[in-house]
Coordinates of C-alpha atoms and ligand atoms in Angstrom, one line a residue:
X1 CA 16.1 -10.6 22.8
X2 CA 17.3 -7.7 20.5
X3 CA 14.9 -4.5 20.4
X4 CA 13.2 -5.8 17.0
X5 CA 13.7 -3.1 14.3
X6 CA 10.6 -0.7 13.7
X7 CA 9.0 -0.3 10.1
X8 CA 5.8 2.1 8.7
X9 CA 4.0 2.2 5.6
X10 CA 1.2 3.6 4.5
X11 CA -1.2 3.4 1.9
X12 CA -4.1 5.9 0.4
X13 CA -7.2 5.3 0.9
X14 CA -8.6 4.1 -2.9
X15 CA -11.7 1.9 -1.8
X16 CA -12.0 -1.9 -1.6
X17 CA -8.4 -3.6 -2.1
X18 CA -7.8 -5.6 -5.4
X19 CA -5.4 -8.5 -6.0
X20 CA -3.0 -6.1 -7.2
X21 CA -2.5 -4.5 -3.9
X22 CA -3.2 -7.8 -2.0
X23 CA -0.1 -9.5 -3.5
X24 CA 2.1 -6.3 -4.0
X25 CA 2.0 -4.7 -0.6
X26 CA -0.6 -6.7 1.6
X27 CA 0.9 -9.9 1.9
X28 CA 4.2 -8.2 2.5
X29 CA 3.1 -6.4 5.4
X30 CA 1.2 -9.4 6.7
X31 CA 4.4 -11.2 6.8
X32 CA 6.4 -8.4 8.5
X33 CA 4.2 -8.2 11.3
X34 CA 6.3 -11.5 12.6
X35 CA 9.9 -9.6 12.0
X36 CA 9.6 -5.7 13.1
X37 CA 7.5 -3.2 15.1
X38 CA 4.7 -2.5 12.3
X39 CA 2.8 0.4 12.0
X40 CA 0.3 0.4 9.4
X41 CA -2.1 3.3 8.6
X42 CA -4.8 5.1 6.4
X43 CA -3.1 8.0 4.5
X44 CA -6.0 10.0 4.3
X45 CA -4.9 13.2 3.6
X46 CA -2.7 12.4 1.0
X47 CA -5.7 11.0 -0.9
X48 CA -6.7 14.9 -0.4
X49 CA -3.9 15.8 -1.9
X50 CA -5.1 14.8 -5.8
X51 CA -8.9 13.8 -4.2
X52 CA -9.5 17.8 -2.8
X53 CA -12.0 18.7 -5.4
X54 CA -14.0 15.1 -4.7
X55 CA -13.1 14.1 -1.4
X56 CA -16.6 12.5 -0.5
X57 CA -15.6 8.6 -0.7
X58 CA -12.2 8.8 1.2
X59 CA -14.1 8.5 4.8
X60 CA -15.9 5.6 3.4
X61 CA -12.9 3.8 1.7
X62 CA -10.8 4.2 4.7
X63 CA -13.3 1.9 6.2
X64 CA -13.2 -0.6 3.0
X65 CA -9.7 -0.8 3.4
X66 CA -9.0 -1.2 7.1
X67 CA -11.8 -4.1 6.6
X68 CA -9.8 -5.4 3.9
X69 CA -6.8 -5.3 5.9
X70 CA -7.8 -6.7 8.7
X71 CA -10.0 -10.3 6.4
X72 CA -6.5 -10.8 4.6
X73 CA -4.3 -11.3 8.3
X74 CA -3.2 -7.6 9.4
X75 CA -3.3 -8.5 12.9
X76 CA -4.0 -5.8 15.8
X77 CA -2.1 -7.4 18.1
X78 CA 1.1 -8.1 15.9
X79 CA 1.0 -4.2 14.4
X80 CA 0.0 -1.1 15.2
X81 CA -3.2 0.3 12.5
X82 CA -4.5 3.5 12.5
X83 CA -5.8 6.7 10.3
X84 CA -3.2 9.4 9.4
X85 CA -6.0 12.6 9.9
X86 CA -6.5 11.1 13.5
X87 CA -2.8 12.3 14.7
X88 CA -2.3 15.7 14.3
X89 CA 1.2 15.3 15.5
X90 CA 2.0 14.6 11.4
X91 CA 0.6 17.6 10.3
X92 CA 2.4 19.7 12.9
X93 CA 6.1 17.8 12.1
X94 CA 4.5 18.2 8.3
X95 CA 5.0 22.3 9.2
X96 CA 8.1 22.0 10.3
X97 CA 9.7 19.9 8.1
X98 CA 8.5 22.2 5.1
X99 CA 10.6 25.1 7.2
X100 CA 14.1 23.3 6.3
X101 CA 13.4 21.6 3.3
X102 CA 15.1 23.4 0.0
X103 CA 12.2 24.1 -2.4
X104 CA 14.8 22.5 -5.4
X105 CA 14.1 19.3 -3.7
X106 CA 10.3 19.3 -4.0
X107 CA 10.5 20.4 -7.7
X108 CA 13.3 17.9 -8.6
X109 CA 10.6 15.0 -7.4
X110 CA 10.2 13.1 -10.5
X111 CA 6.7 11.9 -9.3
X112 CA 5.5 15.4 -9.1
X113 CA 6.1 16.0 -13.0
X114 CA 5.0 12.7 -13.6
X115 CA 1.6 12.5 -12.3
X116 CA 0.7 15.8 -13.3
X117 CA 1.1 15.0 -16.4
X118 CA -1.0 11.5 -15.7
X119 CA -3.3 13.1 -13.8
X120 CA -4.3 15.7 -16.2
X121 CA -7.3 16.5 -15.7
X122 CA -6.6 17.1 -12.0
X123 CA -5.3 20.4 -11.1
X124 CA -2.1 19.1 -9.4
X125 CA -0.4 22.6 -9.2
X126 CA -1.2 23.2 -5.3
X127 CA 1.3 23.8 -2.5
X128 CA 0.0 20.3 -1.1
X129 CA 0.9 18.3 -4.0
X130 CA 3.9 19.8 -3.9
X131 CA 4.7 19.2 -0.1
X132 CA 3.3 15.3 -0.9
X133 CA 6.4 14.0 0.0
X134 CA 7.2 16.3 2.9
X135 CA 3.9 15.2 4.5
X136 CA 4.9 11.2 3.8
X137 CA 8.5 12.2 5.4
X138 CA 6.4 13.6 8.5
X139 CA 4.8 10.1 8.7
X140 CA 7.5 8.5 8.3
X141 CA 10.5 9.7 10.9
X142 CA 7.5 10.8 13.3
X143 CA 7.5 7.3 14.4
X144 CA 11.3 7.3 14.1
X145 CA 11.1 4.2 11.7
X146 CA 13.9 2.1 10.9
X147 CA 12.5 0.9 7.3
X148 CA 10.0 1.7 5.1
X149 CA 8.5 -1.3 2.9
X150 CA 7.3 0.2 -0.4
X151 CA 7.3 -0.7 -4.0
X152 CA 9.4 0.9 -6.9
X153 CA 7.4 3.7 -7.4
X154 CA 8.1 5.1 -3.7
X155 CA 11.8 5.0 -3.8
X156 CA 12.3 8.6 -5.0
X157 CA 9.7 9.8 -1.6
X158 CA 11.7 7.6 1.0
X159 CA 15.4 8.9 -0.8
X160 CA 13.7 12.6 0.2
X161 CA 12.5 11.7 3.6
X162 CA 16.5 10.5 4.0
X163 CA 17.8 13.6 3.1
X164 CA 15.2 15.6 5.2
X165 CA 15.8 13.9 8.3
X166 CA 19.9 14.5 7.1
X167 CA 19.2 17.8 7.3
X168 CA 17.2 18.4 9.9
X169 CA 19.4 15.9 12.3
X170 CA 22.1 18.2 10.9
X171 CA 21.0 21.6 11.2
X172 CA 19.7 20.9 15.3
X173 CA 22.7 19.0 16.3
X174 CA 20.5 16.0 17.1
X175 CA 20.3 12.0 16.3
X176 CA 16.0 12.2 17.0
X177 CA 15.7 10.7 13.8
X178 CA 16.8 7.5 12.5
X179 CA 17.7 7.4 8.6
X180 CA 14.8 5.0 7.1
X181 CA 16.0 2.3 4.6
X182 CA 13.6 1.8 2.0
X183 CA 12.6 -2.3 2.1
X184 CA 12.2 -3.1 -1.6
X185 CA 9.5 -5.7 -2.1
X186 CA 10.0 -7.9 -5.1
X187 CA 6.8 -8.9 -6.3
X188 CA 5.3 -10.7 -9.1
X189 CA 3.8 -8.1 -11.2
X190 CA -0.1 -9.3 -11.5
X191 CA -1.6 -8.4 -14.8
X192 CA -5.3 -7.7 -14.9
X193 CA -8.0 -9.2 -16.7
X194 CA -7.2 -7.6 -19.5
X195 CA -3.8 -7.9 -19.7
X196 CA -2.0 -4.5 -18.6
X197 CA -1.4 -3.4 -15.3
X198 CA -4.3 -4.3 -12.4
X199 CA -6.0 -1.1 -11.8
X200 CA -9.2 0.5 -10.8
X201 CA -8.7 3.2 -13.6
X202 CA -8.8 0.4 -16.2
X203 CA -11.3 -1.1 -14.7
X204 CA -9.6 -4.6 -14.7
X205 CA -9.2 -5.8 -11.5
X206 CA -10.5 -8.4 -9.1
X207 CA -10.8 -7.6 -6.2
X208 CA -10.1 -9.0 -2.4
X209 CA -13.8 -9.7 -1.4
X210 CA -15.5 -10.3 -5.1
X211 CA -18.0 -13.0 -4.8
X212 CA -17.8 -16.2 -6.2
X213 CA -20.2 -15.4 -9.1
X214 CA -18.1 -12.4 -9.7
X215 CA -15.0 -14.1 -9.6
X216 CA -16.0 -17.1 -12.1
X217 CA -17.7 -14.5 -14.5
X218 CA -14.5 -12.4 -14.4
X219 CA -11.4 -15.1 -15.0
X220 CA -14.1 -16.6 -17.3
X221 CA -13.7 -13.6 -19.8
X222 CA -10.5 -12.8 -19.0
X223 CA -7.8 -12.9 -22.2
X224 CA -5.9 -15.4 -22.6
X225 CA -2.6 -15.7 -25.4
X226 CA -4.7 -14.5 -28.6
X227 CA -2.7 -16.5 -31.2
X228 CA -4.2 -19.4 -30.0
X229 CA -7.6 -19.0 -32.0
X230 CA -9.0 -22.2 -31.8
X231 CA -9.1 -24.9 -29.2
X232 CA -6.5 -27.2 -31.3
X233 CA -4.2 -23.9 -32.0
X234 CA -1.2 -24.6 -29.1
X235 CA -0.7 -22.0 -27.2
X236 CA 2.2 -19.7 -25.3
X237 CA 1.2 -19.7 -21.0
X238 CA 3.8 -17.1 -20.8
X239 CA 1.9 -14.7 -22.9
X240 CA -1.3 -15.5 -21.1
X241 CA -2.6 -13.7 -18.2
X242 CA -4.7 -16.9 -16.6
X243 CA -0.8 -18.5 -16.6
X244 CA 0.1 -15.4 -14.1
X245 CA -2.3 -16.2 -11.9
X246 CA -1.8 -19.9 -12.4
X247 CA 1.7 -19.4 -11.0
X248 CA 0.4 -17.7 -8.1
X249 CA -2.9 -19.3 -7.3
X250 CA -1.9 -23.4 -8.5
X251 CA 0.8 -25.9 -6.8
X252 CA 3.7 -26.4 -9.1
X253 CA 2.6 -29.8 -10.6
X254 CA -0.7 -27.8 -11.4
X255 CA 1.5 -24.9 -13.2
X256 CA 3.4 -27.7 -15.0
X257 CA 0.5 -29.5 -16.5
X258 CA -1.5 -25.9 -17.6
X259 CA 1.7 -24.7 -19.5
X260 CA 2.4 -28.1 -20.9
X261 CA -1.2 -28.8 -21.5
X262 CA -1.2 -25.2 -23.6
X263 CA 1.9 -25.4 -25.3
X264 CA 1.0 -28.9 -26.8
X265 CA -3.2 -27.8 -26.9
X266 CA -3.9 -31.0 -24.8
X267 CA -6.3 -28.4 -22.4
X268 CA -8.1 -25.7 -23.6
X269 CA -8.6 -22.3 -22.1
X270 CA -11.7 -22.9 -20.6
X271 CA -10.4 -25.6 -18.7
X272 CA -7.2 -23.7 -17.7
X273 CA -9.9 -21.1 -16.3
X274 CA -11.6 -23.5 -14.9
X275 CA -8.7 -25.1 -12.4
X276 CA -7.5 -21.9 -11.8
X277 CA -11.5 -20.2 -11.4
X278 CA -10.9 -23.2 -8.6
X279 CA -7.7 -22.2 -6.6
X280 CA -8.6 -18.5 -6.4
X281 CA -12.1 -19.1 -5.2
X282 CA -10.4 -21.5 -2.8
X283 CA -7.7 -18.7 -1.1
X284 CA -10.3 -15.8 -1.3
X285 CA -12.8 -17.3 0.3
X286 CA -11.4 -17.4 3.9
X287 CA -10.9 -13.8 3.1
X288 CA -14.7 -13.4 2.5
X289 CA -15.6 -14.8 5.5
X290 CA -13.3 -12.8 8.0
X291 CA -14.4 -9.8 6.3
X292 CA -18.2 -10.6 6.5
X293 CA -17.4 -10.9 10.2
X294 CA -16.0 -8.0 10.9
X295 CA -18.7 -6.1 8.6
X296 CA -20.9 -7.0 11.1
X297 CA -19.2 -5.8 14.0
X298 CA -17.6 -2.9 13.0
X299 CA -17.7 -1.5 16.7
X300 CA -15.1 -4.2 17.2
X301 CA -13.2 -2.5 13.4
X302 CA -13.3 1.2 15.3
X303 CA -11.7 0.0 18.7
X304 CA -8.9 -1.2 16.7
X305 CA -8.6 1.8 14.9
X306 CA -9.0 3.8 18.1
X307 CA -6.4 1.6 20.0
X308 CA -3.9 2.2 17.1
X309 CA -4.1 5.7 16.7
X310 CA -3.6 6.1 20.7
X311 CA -0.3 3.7 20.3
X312 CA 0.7 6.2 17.3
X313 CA 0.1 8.9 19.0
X314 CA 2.0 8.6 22.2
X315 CA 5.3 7.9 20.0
X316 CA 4.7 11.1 18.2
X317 CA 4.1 13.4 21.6
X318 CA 7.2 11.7 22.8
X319 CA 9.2 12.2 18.9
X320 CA 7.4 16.1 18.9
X321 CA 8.6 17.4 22.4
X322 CA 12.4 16.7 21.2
X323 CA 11.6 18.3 17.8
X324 CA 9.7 21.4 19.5
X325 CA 12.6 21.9 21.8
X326 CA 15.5 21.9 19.7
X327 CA 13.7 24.3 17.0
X328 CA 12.9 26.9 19.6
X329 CA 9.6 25.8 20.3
X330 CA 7.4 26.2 24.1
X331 CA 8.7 25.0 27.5
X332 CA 10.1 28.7 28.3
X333 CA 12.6 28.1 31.5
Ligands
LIG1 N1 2.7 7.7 -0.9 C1 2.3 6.4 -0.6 C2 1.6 5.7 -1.7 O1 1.0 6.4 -2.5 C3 1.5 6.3 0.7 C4 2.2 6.8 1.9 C5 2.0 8.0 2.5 C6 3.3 6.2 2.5 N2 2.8 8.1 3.6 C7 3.6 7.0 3.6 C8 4.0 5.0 2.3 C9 4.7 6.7 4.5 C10 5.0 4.7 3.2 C11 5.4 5.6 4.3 O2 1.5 4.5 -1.8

């Protein structure tokens, strides 16, 4: 059998996973662990990087979300999980890489502007900001990955980490590093309760492990198309929320009859909620269960963390003794 292809991604450490990030990346990864070399991790410190001034939940959601991994199907013996601030080895390649990449490059970053400008009230004018995507490069070509699954908003950090392992492959007269591909994930963009965008800033979301109480009360408020005022009004399922998770959560005869049964006002939107209240209990609950397991062994959680980070590591001593050599570095003959 062919050598299968290796792949990374990481993600930062915001707390308990929502169905946002469950559908977007999670279920992506969860499926790649049957096709590539995985390796999954914690990127701790680049929560530091807007989190400095606050950093006291970040140990504490890295926990939440290697739990949440692990309930939805991240498997430790398909891929390879562990905690970014465990390996060293990225910080020193992160030092490295900063000595050959052209300041122009950082500055040109359009999510640099951009979330400073987002993130306003966050100072966001540090060197580490800045050298964000240098550090996500480090992770990246450390573990001399083939591909890099990420959504949209990534491309312009794995374009970077192309051209810095270009340059430095260049500049040493080495191959060490392979040239990532980004993998593009198309995914159904999940709206939230509300309507716009799942996230925890808009306090929207539902989340991976929400109870069964919270998950009824939430859909059961959630908006729905507001043309149709009263329950006789026929409605538009594209313009409704509930219909977006209909088309995820319900079997295609089910989707059928909710957007016929809205269109013509034959079911009302408390029924919709209802069916679909149904499905999502019924796929999240397995989730529950797996995680409440592992919550209660969490000596079990921290072996596979600690087996993970010594897999990770011993790819970067062997990726860091070529790089130390041909810049200079040690092993004096
Ligand atoms: N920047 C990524 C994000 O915010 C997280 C990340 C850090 C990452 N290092 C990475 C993703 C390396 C892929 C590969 O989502």
């Amino acid at each position: 059998m062919a050598e299968r292809k290796r792949i990374l991604s990481g993600m930062r450490p915001t707390g308990r996973l929502h169905l946002g990030n469950l559908h977007g990346a999670l279920e992506n990864w969860i499926q790649l662990q049957n096709q590539y070399e995985c390796f999954f991790f914690v990127a701790d410190w680049h929560a530091l990087t807007t989190e400095y001034a606050t950093p006291g939940a970040i140990g504490a959601n890295t926990w939440e979300m290697v739990l949440d991994w692990l309930s939805a199907g991240l498997d430790p013996e398909l891929c390879t999980m562990f905690v970014q601030s465990d390996i060293k080895e990225h910080a020193e390649l992160f030092l490295l890489l900063s000595m050959i990449t052209p300041l122009p490059w950082l500055e040109r970053n359009p999510t640099y502007k951009e979330q400073q400008v987002q993130l306003e009230q966050k100072d966001l004018a540090t060197y580490g900001f800045l050298g964000y995507p240098v550090l996500q490069a480090a992770d990246i070509i450390i573990y001399r990955a083939n591909g890099v699954p990420v959504g949209k908003d990534q491309l312009p950090h794995v374009e970077l980490t192309r051209e810095i392992a270009r340059r430095f492959n260049f500049m040493y007269q080495t191959e060490i590093f392979p040239i990532p591909d980004p993998l593009l994930t198309e995914v159904p963009v999940l709206p939230g309760l509300d309507g716009r965008k799942m996230s925890k800033s808009y306090g929207n979301c539902i989340f991976i492990t929400d109870s069964e109480h919270s998950i009824i009360d939430k859909i059961s408020k959630m908006m729905t198309d507001p043309q149709r005022v009263r329950r006789n009004d026929p409605g538009d399922p594209e313009i409704s929320p509930v219909f977006a998770y209909h088309k995820l959560y319900s079997t295609p005869p089910e989707v059928a009859d909710v957007a016929d049964g809205c269109r013509t006002a034959r079911i009302g939107c408390v029924e919709c909620k209802k069916r679909l209240i149904r499905n999502v209990v019924a796929k999240l609950a397995p989730i529950r269960e797996k995680r409440l397991k592992f919550e209660a062994d969490m000596d079990k959680v921290r072996d596979i963390i600690r087996t993970g980070n010594a897999r990770a590591r011993s790819e970067c001593v062997f990726t860091m003794e070529r790089v130390r050599q041909v810049m200079g570095l040690g092993n004096p003959t």
